Amino acid sequence: MPIASPDRMAASGGEDALTALTELVRADLEACNRLIVERMQSPVALIPQLAAHIVAAGGKRLRPLLTLAAARLCGYRGMRHVALAACVEFIHTATLLHDDVVDESALRRGQASANALFGNKPSVLVGDFLFARAFQLMVEDGNLEVLGILSAAAATIAEGEVLQLVTQNDTTTTEAQYLQVVEGKTAALFAAATRIGAVVADRPAAEAEALDAYGRNLGIAFQLVDDALDYAAEQERLGKTVGDDFREGKITLPVLLAFDRGDEAERGFWRRVLEERSQAETDLAAAQALLERHGALRDTVERARRYGDEALAALAAFPEGKERQALADIVAFCIDRAR
Amino acid sequence: MPIASPDRMAASGGEDALTALTELVRADLEACNRLIVERMQSPVALIPQLAAHIVAAGGKRLRPLLTLAAARLCGYRGMRHVALAACVEFIHTATLLHDDVVDESALRRGQASANALFGNKPSVLVGDFLFARAFQLMVEDGNLEVLGILSAAAATIAEGEVLQLVTQNDTTTTEAQYLQVVEGKTAALFAAATRIGAVVADRPAAEAEALDAYGRNLGIAFQLVDDALDYAAEQERLGKTVGDDFREGKITLPVLLAFDRGDEAERGFWRRVLEERSQAETDLAAAQALLERHGALRDTVERARRYGDEALAALAAFPEGKERQALADIVAFCIDRAR
């Protein structure tokens, strides 16, 4: 059986790819969703109330989908991967809750954030609860390697989030630092989510490494595209919020590219709006014009595409089939959001 | 060898008891402190900076001391308990950091809180990092029972903290709810800290249960005394802060007792200051007078003493010796802080 080339694997993409992946593991995903609802219960009623707001808010469940599909790709036939996928979603949700608190985000997934509705304190504590629940589920599963992978990922996520804080409002941030932030806050959980698919299937280390590389590169591509979308005029036309990163002074790749390619007057602009956070109403449009002039969004997406190619290359280690095709198409899905 | 009666076991107490316990496991505690400093490191420099502020702030290390002494009480001769004691301290520290964020505490252990110095966002994220580190340490130790005990404790702590929020500013809170808060936010980690001493020593379930009962009752006694101290005039004379719970409108046992024993005018006072949080400068003194009139602090400490007796009774399952005496004396230490 010939191994499809990365290009062939990525032939189809877009929203269809997410639908196809969801269909492929539908029974597993439904079991995972039931477990999520069951295990976020608590005699303290505010916990499931608040958790439901974010867990059941119609997220695409991308990370647990990756765990479910990765396990099936590895030929796993049992159902242990369902609980591990739930762990991944709980950790992701805890991160969102803590990120909402600290970023004072008003909106998440188009709904009022848990933080805005319930206050900072409950959001922090319910995040802690979900994080603890994730570890309880892993302990019930009983695989120390999975526990090691996800506890290391959790530490790396926190490191990435702290580094993001440190680099915020600092235009001397380097691309290497930016990448370290992205690898921590986003790619570490993608990598862990796919790697545990190989572990639960008891596959050799080489396959775990390949799935780790797939998830890590996909996660980086996903975040790069996210960072481009935050400035995309097309998003504005679709009625989506843009400029969150801009208002917070987050230093993302589009900004780093435009800053690097700009003249001294332009750098003065970036310093004023991002470092001093002195922003007038027209400044977002001015920033978008600078990003356009220097091709910063285009090149950010191009960079994402290269990470996507790395993700596709990692899949070549696995036999052709529906699972591999679905995971390959998800790469295109993550990148094509930027079109 | 006769089993000492609870009364005999508690013969000595006070600060000397903490010193004696610390001396008894000095080498273990020093190894634990070294491990704590080593494992809170990160390439992201803000993490050890912030963590050092709270981890190295001269806390008494009561919880890890309990783990170290409990393991030795069970005849454990290895050094695995050192890493588990560090896990317990990391979880405790993460809880403090998250509690500081949400309570807007200005002071913790007499120093400016990490929150006040570094901001809410870093405190939440460094708490997450320490929590993840605790699980990484447990995974390295490799005992699933320990992982189960501490992940369950972490979930229970979060539940207790959320319930505390729900009952805050609500004078219809029952004593049963108050006790549920205390069991969650404080006693669960004390119980886990002592229980894992029996697990690491590979002792029978009955000893793990006995140490769990010791820790749980000790933790409840500790928190009851804390809640009494927050209103104690003697503390004020010593220059310590009182009235934190009062200002936040926390519903603690002293308040519940005074509310229950008060007349309608007094209940109106409690509703105004705790529910509506409309407080004048003289209201703390007025609250202290009401607590005094109804013997609420005395009876709270008396209640703590009864939990302390339960803790002592649980120790009777273990052979007489230095470790048992030190753990018995810690009960008196926790309660005598109120004198």
XYZ file of C-alpha atoms in Angstrom:
678
model
C 0.000 0.000 0.000
C 1.667 3.253 -1.072
C 2.028 5.984 1.529
C 0.118 9.026 0.350
C 2.211 12.135 -0.078
C 1.544 15.020 2.306
C -0.075 16.893 -0.549
C -2.448 14.081 -1.355
C -3.265 13.576 2.295
C -4.239 17.208 2.616
C -6.359 17.175 -0.505
C -9.620 17.953 1.256
C -9.957 20.351 4.155
C -12.063 23.095 5.648
C -15.069 22.555 7.908
C -15.773 19.259 6.113
C -12.625 17.837 7.666
C -13.856 18.505 11.200
C -17.234 16.959 10.344
C -15.523 13.916 8.831
C -13.288 13.421 11.890
C -16.288 13.801 14.195
C -18.262 11.244 12.154
C -15.362 8.806 12.132
C -15.264 8.558 15.946
C -18.881 9.533 16.628
C -19.642 6.708 19.084
C -16.417 7.342 20.990
C -17.062 11.091 21.090
C -20.594 10.600 22.385
C -19.257 8.328 25.135
C -16.641 10.992 25.898
C -19.260 13.742 26.091
C -21.380 11.639 28.455
C -18.360 11.014 30.674
C -17.492 14.717 30.682
C -20.968 15.657 31.898
C -20.996 12.805 34.432
C -17.607 13.633 35.923
C -18.049 17.393 36.178
C -20.859 16.795 38.687
C -20.400 17.785 42.329
C -22.641 18.215 45.373
C -21.555 21.856 45.187
C -24.061 22.942 42.529
C -22.126 25.976 41.313
C -19.391 23.669 39.964
C -21.470 21.840 37.320
C -23.355 25.092 36.592
C -20.202 26.995 35.804
C -18.459 24.050 34.124
C -21.495 23.447 31.902
C -21.251 27.004 30.703
C -17.862 26.367 29.183
C -17.740 22.574 28.661
C -21.133 22.455 26.975
C -20.750 25.752 25.139
C -20.551 24.005 21.775
C -16.779 23.833 21.489
C -15.588 21.677 18.653
C -13.869 19.216 21.026
C -10.837 19.302 18.761
C -8.370 18.016 21.346
C -10.401 15.009 22.564
C -11.206 14.210 18.913
C -7.470 14.024 18.289
C -7.009 11.570 21.173
C -9.880 9.392 19.991
C -8.691 9.308 16.366
C -5.022 8.819 17.299
C -5.898 5.758 19.389
C -7.938 4.274 16.523
C -5.132 5.107 14.079
C -2.904 2.964 16.292
C -5.345 0.079 15.981
C -6.705 0.426 19.510
C -9.961 -1.511 19.914
C -10.896 -0.841 23.565
C -12.677 2.085 25.215
C -10.027 3.430 27.630
C -9.234 6.236 25.195
C -12.672 7.751 25.915
C -11.744 8.638 29.511
C -8.351 9.933 28.430
C -9.987 12.160 25.812
C -12.209 13.516 28.608
C -9.073 14.247 30.681
C -7.637 16.229 27.773
C -10.838 18.274 27.489
C -10.943 18.888 31.262
C -7.361 20.178 31.226
C -8.177 22.373 28.224
C -11.279 23.725 29.948
C -9.384 24.451 33.167
C -6.853 26.403 31.106
C -9.609 28.400 29.415
C -11.215 29.221 32.765
C -7.916 30.428 34.202
C -7.096 32.305 31.027
C -10.481 34.029 31.103
C -9.864 35.205 34.631
C -6.567 36.716 33.914
C -7.269 38.139 30.505
C -10.560 39.658 31.527
C -11.927 38.264 28.266
C -15.472 39.397 27.749
C -16.327 36.737 25.234
C -15.300 33.157 24.637
C -16.810 31.140 21.801
C -19.254 33.948 21.220
C -20.822 33.632 24.679
C -20.220 35.710 27.749
C -17.186 34.150 29.477
C -17.625 32.209 32.700
C -15.501 34.863 34.322
C -17.801 37.689 33.234
C -20.921 35.775 34.308
C -19.748 34.106 37.507
C -16.801 36.210 38.637
C -13.075 35.551 38.825
C -13.032 33.536 41.991
C -15.424 30.754 40.928
C -13.674 30.509 37.549
C -10.297 29.886 39.176
C -11.696 27.339 41.615
C -13.824 25.440 39.107
C -10.766 25.301 36.847
C -8.887 23.737 39.769
C -11.705 21.255 40.273
C -11.674 20.173 36.610
C -7.900 19.875 36.658
C -8.094 17.627 39.734
C -10.895 15.605 38.111
C -8.709 15.040 35.057
C -6.052 13.498 37.283
C -8.615 11.373 39.101
C -9.788 9.991 35.740
C -6.188 9.243 34.743
C -5.589 7.467 38.052
C -8.698 5.350 37.447
C -7.257 4.419 34.057
C -4.065 3.501 35.878
C -1.411 4.116 33.219
C 1.586 5.940 34.694
C 2.938 6.867 31.251
C -0.280 8.726 30.427
C -0.138 10.426 33.832
C 3.438 11.469 33.120
C 2.598 12.843 29.674
C -0.372 14.892 30.819
C 1.193 16.192 34.044
C 4.263 17.308 32.061
C 1.970 18.950 29.500
C 0.114 20.774 32.278
C 3.388 22.175 33.657
C 4.494 23.225 30.158
C 1.158 24.945 29.494
C 1.564 26.992 32.679
C 5.135 27.887 31.705
C 3.953 29.020 28.261
C 1.191 31.127 29.756
C 3.574 32.784 32.211
C 6.080 33.480 29.422
C 3.271 35.024 27.391
C 2.653 37.386 30.312
C 6.313 38.252 30.569
C 6.591 39.054 26.849
C 3.281 40.917 26.716
C 3.682 44.629 25.934
C 7.331 44.042 25.053
C 8.219 44.650 21.393
C 11.763 43.371 21.981
C 10.290 39.859 22.235
C 12.070 37.501 19.819
C 10.479 35.024 17.441
C 12.126 32.259 19.477
C 10.358 33.478 22.623
C 7.073 33.772 20.758
C 7.458 30.205 19.528
C 8.207 29.053 23.076
C 4.936 30.653 24.200
C 3.016 28.912 21.413
C 4.642 25.559 22.082
C 3.676 25.893 25.739
C 0.230 27.387 25.744
C -1.132 25.487 22.735
C 1.110 22.837 21.167
C 1.971 20.952 24.388
C -1.628 19.798 24.914
C -2.127 18.937 21.217
C 1.061 16.828 21.366
C 0.005 15.108 24.595
C -3.529 14.516 23.259
C -2.248 12.629 20.216
C 0.702 10.906 21.938
C -1.516 9.184 24.498
C -3.377 7.566 21.586
C -0.261 5.490 20.912
C 0.277 4.807 24.628
C -3.236 3.495 25.243
C -2.815 1.266 22.159
C 0.473 -0.001 23.606
C 2.370 0.867 20.422
C 6.180 1.250 20.163
C 7.887 4.513 21.174
C 8.454 5.483 17.526
C 4.699 5.742 16.947
C 4.231 7.748 20.147
C 6.969 10.093 18.918
C 5.347 10.383 15.485
C 1.976 11.246 17.008
C 3.655 13.713 19.352
C 5.291 15.408 16.335
C 1.958 15.449 14.485
C 0.126 17.029 17.432
C 2.880 19.502 18.273
C 3.193 20.820 14.698
C -0.580 20.905 14.271
C -0.864 22.873 17.517
C 1.714 25.421 16.413
C -0.018 25.808 13.033
C -3.359 26.192 14.807
C -2.048 28.973 17.074
C -0.250 30.829 14.264
C -3.491 30.911 12.293
C -5.359 32.059 15.411
C -2.893 34.893 15.798
C -3.354 35.920 12.159
C -7.151 35.710 12.439
C -7.096 38.148 15.340
C -6.186 40.879 12.815
C -8.041 39.545 9.758
C -10.363 41.974 7.979
C -12.304 38.987 6.621
C -13.194 37.977 10.207
C -14.558 41.448 10.839
C -16.753 41.137 7.772
C -18.081 37.841 9.186
C -19.047 39.665 12.373
C -16.346 37.983 14.473
C -14.344 39.854 17.076
C -10.888 40.931 16.028
C -8.242 42.913 17.864
C -8.302 41.090 21.235
C -4.552 40.468 21.091
C -4.008 44.036 19.925
C -5.936 45.542 22.826
C -4.071 43.386 25.356
C -0.697 44.157 23.794
C 0.064 40.502 23.051
C 3.181 40.096 20.958
C 2.285 37.641 18.189
C 4.042 36.656 14.977
C 2.124 39.078 12.720
C 3.267 41.952 14.940
C 6.845 40.666 15.149
C 7.055 40.444 11.345
C 5.563 43.912 10.774
C 7.750 45.424 13.503
C 10.857 43.845 12.006
C 10.013 45.012 8.492
C 8.792 48.480 9.481
C 10.628 51.792 9.557
C 11.339 53.771 12.718
C 7.996 55.621 12.577
C 6.132 52.325 12.334
C 8.070 50.876 15.236
C 7.136 53.958 17.226
C 3.499 53.197 16.436
C 3.807 49.578 17.645
C 5.589 50.697 20.813
C 2.891 53.233 21.576
C -0.066 50.912 21.039
C 1.394 47.664 22.425
C 3.942 48.732 25.041
C 2.351 51.912 26.342
C -1.091 50.605 25.400
C -2.090 54.079 24.387
C -4.647 53.225 21.702
C -7.011 55.484 19.767
C -10.115 54.145 18.040
C -8.482 54.126 14.612
C -5.318 52.343 15.737
C -6.542 48.800 15.075
C -7.250 49.762 11.450
C -3.810 51.401 11.273
C -2.222 48.226 12.616
C -4.105 46.136 10.069
C -2.835 48.415 7.283
C 0.767 47.953 8.469
C 0.349 44.180 8.656
C -1.050 44.237 5.101
C 1.761 46.473 3.790
C 4.394 44.032 5.069
C 2.540 40.837 4.178
C 2.644 39.875 7.862
C -0.634 37.928 7.956
C 0.132 36.137 4.678
C 3.569 35.144 5.942
C 2.220 34.041 9.309
C -0.198 31.701 7.560
C 2.588 30.563 5.264
C 4.631 29.739 8.376
C 1.636 27.821 9.733
C 1.461 25.892 6.486
C 5.046 24.743 6.947
C 4.259 23.428 10.441
C 1.222 21.774 8.898
C 3.487 20.028 6.403
C 5.590 18.736 9.303
C 2.447 17.393 10.926
C 1.478 15.619 7.695
C 4.968 14.169 7.317
C 4.715 12.667 10.814
C 1.560 10.812 9.758
C 3.481 8.939 7.079
C 4.615 6.542 9.829
C 1.077 5.122 9.958
C -0.846 2.901 7.547
C -3.151 4.523 5.044
C -6.810 4.482 5.993
C -9.753 6.556 7.143
C -8.130 7.590 10.410
C -4.940 8.800 8.786
C -6.865 10.677 6.117
C -9.106 12.330 8.716
C -6.116 13.451 10.784
C -4.390 14.728 7.640
C -7.464 16.689 6.618
C -7.596 18.310 10.063
C -4.296 20.000 9.237
C -5.934 21.693 6.278
C -8.933 22.539 8.463
C -6.715 24.324 10.991
C -4.944 26.334 8.310
C -7.858 27.062 6.007
C -9.659 28.921 8.773
C -7.425 31.780 7.680
C -8.900 31.984 4.196
C 3.862 -1.548 76.089
C 0.784 0.314 77.336
C -0.991 2.639 74.906
C -0.830 6.158 76.311
C -4.191 7.759 76.907
C -5.105 10.734 74.741
C -4.654 13.002 77.741
C -1.143 11.738 78.427
C -0.235 11.997 74.774
C -1.233 15.628 74.714
C 0.662 16.478 77.867
C 2.988 18.971 76.193
C 1.983 21.414 73.486
C 2.393 24.953 72.189
C 5.208 26.144 69.935
C 7.530 23.560 71.526
C 5.515 20.827 69.846
C 6.193 22.245 66.386
C 9.884 22.568 67.207
C 9.979 18.992 68.505
C 8.266 17.627 65.389
C 10.612 19.600 63.157
C 13.645 18.282 65.084
C 12.375 14.708 64.909
C 12.373 14.668 61.097
C 14.986 17.384 60.532
C 17.048 15.489 57.926
C 13.904 14.511 56.003
C 12.566 18.066 56.126
C 15.840 19.506 54.873
C 15.798 17.038 51.967
C 12.183 18.046 51.324
C 13.042 21.747 51.331
C 15.901 21.155 48.884
C 13.583 19.224 46.588
C 10.955 21.971 46.772
C 13.458 24.605 45.675
C 14.876 22.322 42.973
C 11.522 21.399 41.473
C 10.000 24.874 41.454
C 12.681 25.930 38.951
C 11.732 26.760 35.371
C 13.403 28.440 32.383
C 10.624 31.015 32.771
C 12.274 33.060 35.525
C 9.085 34.621 36.891
C 7.912 31.177 38.056
C 10.678 30.495 40.626
C 10.679 34.214 41.566
C 7.001 34.204 42.430
C 7.022 30.692 43.904
C 9.978 31.577 46.134
C 7.993 34.452 47.541
C 5.408 32.094 48.972
C 7.253 28.752 49.276
C 10.259 30.281 50.997
C 8.274 32.783 53.042
C 9.042 30.968 56.279
C 5.891 28.891 56.470
C 5.964 26.278 59.178
C 5.702 23.428 56.634
C 3.073 21.831 58.840
C 1.562 19.631 56.118
C 4.814 18.139 54.786
C 5.967 17.642 58.395
C 2.843 15.551 58.938
C 3.646 13.372 55.910
C 7.244 12.890 57.016
C 6.316 12.010 60.613
C 3.390 9.782 59.586
C 5.669 7.706 57.337
C 8.213 7.292 60.136
C 5.419 6.463 62.579
C 4.551 3.602 60.214
C 8.115 2.341 60.384
C 9.073 3.549 56.918
C 12.854 3.567 56.448
C 13.255 4.815 52.856
C 13.276 8.339 51.416
C 10.280 8.284 49.031
C 8.206 10.158 51.611
C 10.399 13.247 51.036
C 9.094 13.751 47.483
C 5.520 13.079 48.586
C 5.852 15.671 51.358
C 7.039 18.133 48.686
C 3.928 17.291 46.613
C 1.730 18.093 49.596
C 3.454 21.459 50.060
C 3.179 22.260 46.328
C -0.561 21.561 46.380
C -0.919 23.682 49.521
C 1.062 26.518 47.927
C -1.001 26.373 44.730
C -4.132 26.650 46.857
C -2.747 29.668 48.714
C -1.840 31.383 45.436
C -5.318 30.826 44.014
C -6.921 31.842 47.283
C -4.880 35.051 47.366
C -6.045 35.951 43.896
C -9.632 35.562 44.648
C -9.683 36.927 48.158
C -7.613 39.945 47.293
C -5.680 39.280 50.490
C -3.218 42.038 51.144
C -1.083 40.047 53.518
C -0.123 36.398 53.858
C 2.227 35.290 56.603
C 2.939 38.901 57.364
C 4.386 39.608 53.906
C 2.737 41.258 50.963
C 0.894 38.471 49.108
C 2.211 37.210 45.780
C -0.998 38.511 44.296
C -0.441 42.037 45.566
C 3.198 42.046 44.447
C 3.003 40.196 41.142
C -0.630 40.571 40.094
C -3.519 38.131 39.808
C -2.583 36.565 36.517
C 0.906 35.320 37.454
C -0.431 34.018 40.788
C -3.058 31.871 39.063
C -0.602 30.520 36.503
C 2.241 29.820 38.935
C -0.298 28.020 41.122
C -1.178 25.898 38.088
C 2.506 25.216 37.488
C 3.088 24.058 41.084
C -0.012 21.895 40.960
C 1.232 20.234 37.755
C 4.698 19.812 39.307
C 3.162 18.045 42.285
C 1.606 15.501 39.932
C 4.860 15.084 38.032
C 6.618 14.284 41.326
C 3.923 11.757 42.219
C 4.254 10.122 38.804
C 8.017 9.841 39.335
C 7.296 8.113 42.647
C 4.988 5.826 40.716
C 2.426 4.846 43.362
C -1.115 4.964 41.946
C -2.697 4.880 45.409
C -0.845 8.057 46.396
C -1.881 9.665 43.089
C -5.477 8.696 43.808
C -5.402 10.095 47.341
C -3.888 13.456 46.371
C -5.958 13.955 43.202
C -9.125 13.243 45.185
C -7.947 15.661 47.884
C -7.316 18.336 45.236
C -10.861 17.961 43.891
C -12.294 18.100 47.423
C -10.279 21.226 48.251
C -11.701 22.975 45.178
C -15.231 21.881 46.145
C -14.726 23.250 49.667
C -13.434 26.559 48.340
C -16.364 26.914 45.936
C -18.837 26.074 48.720
C -17.169 28.720 50.884
C -17.866 31.230 48.126
C -21.473 30.134 47.844
C -22.058 30.465 51.581
C -20.142 33.739 51.893
C -22.359 36.686 52.859
C -25.208 34.270 53.640
C -26.233 34.135 57.307
C -28.648 31.269 56.582
C -25.597 29.002 56.169
C -25.915 25.946 58.411
C -23.255 24.478 60.674
C -23.305 21.378 58.459
C -22.440 23.503 55.417
C -19.727 25.307 57.361
C -18.245 21.968 58.367
C -18.350 20.816 54.746
C -16.348 23.914 53.779
C -13.771 23.226 56.497
C -13.490 19.545 55.611
C -12.865 20.536 52.008
C -10.660 23.574 52.143
C -8.479 22.457 55.071
C -9.048 18.945 56.433
C -8.875 17.083 53.094
C -5.208 17.944 52.570
C -4.288 17.243 56.216
C -5.964 13.820 55.888
C -4.225 13.062 52.590
C -0.869 14.266 53.950
C -0.984 11.828 56.864
C -2.670 8.944 54.991
C 0.078 8.738 52.369
C 2.547 8.114 55.204
C 0.925 4.713 55.702
C 0.742 4.070 51.943
C 4.425 4.762 51.322
C 5.250 2.450 54.256
C 3.030 -0.215 52.681
C 0.991 -0.613 55.870
C -2.480 -2.223 56.089
C -5.605 -0.234 55.231
C -6.542 0.105 58.919
C -3.424 2.190 59.575
C -4.084 4.346 56.512
C -7.618 4.899 57.827
C -6.319 5.764 61.292
C -3.867 8.305 59.890
C -6.604 9.717 57.668
C -8.820 10.166 60.744
C -5.952 11.777 62.644
C -5.220 14.237 59.831
C -8.852 15.030 59.092
C -9.724 15.788 62.723
C -6.520 17.727 63.227
C -7.319 19.774 60.110
C -10.817 20.589 61.310
C -9.477 21.600 64.738
C -6.814 23.734 63.042
C -9.373 25.588 60.917
C -11.827 26.114 63.798
C -9.048 27.704 65.826
C -8.056 29.826 62.814
C -11.627 31.033 62.533
C -11.698 31.937 66.241
C -8.322 33.711 66.015
C -9.636 35.941 63.241
C -11.771 37.676 65.895
C -9.455 37.299 68.918
C -8.669 40.480 70.825
C -5.461 38.853 72.073
C -4.235 38.604 68.470
C -4.833 42.318 68.034
C -2.721 43.039 71.101
C 0.068 40.932 69.532
C -0.059 43.166 66.475
C -1.574 40.468 64.253
C -4.284 41.201 61.727
C -7.800 40.296 62.773
C -11.106 40.766 61.025
C -10.180 39.416 57.563
C -13.096 36.968 57.594
C -15.360 39.708 58.961
C -14.492 42.140 56.177
C -15.038 39.482 53.497
C -18.307 38.353 55.037
C -17.128 34.770 55.561
C -19.572 32.727 57.576
C -17.517 30.895 60.212
C -18.503 28.985 63.339
C -18.028 31.918 65.761
C -20.502 33.926 63.676
C -22.942 31.029 63.343
C -22.953 30.519 67.123
C -23.421 34.211 67.903
C -26.104 34.572 65.238
C -27.947 31.544 66.579
C -27.772 32.781 70.177
C -28.480 36.427 69.415
C -31.757 38.352 69.483
C -33.419 39.878 66.424
C -31.479 43.154 66.722
C -28.191 41.248 66.814
C -29.172 39.180 63.797
C -29.939 42.418 61.996
C -26.417 43.560 62.805
C -24.874 40.363 61.384
C -27.015 40.611 58.252
C -25.986 44.205 57.677
C -22.263 43.683 58.153
C -21.900 40.218 56.571
C -24.663 40.009 53.972
C -24.916 43.616 52.873
C -21.264 44.181 53.799
C -22.158 47.627 55.036
C -19.481 48.027 57.705
C -18.578 51.040 59.808
C -15.210 51.367 61.525
C -16.538 50.332 64.912
C -18.391 47.257 63.634
C -15.527 44.799 64.106
C -15.357 45.768 67.793
C -19.142 45.430 68.001
C -18.921 41.963 66.444
C -16.202 40.976 68.909
C -18.422 42.138 71.794
C -21.296 39.993 70.522
C -19.020 36.956 70.128
C -17.798 37.522 73.705
C -21.335 37.948 75.085
C -22.388 34.591 73.622
C -19.159 32.723 74.369
C -18.804 32.052 70.654
C -14.999 32.045 70.499
C -14.708 29.940 73.659
C -17.186 27.413 72.289
C -15.503 27.339 68.867
C -12.211 26.455 70.536
C -14.015 23.919 72.712
C -15.399 22.353 69.537
C -11.858 22.314 68.103
C -10.689 20.546 71.238
C -13.211 17.764 70.642
C -11.907 17.233 67.102
C -8.432 17.265 68.593
C -9.469 14.466 70.958
C -10.660 12.459 67.951
C -7.293 12.990 66.311
C -5.524 11.773 69.451
C -7.774 8.737 69.680
C -6.839 7.770 66.101
C -3.173 7.714 67.101
C -3.837 4.971 69.646
C -3.629 2.489 66.748
C 0.121 3.075 66.589
C 2.936 1.994 68.907
C 4.147 4.408 71.544
C 7.290 6.300 70.659
C 8.749 9.634 69.669
C 6.778 9.899 66.438
C 3.436 9.225 68.086
C 4.191 11.657 70.882
C 5.244 14.364 68.419
C 2.071 13.931 66.372
C -0.019 13.970 69.556
C 1.650 17.161 70.731
C 0.889 18.826 67.388
C -2.796 18.546 68.265
C -2.186 20.665 71.348
C -0.065 23.049 69.266
C -2.923 23.601 66.816
C -5.423 24.285 69.566
C -3.234 26.249 71.960
C -2.647 28.909 69.317
C -6.009 30.210 70.538
C -4.759 30.966 74.025
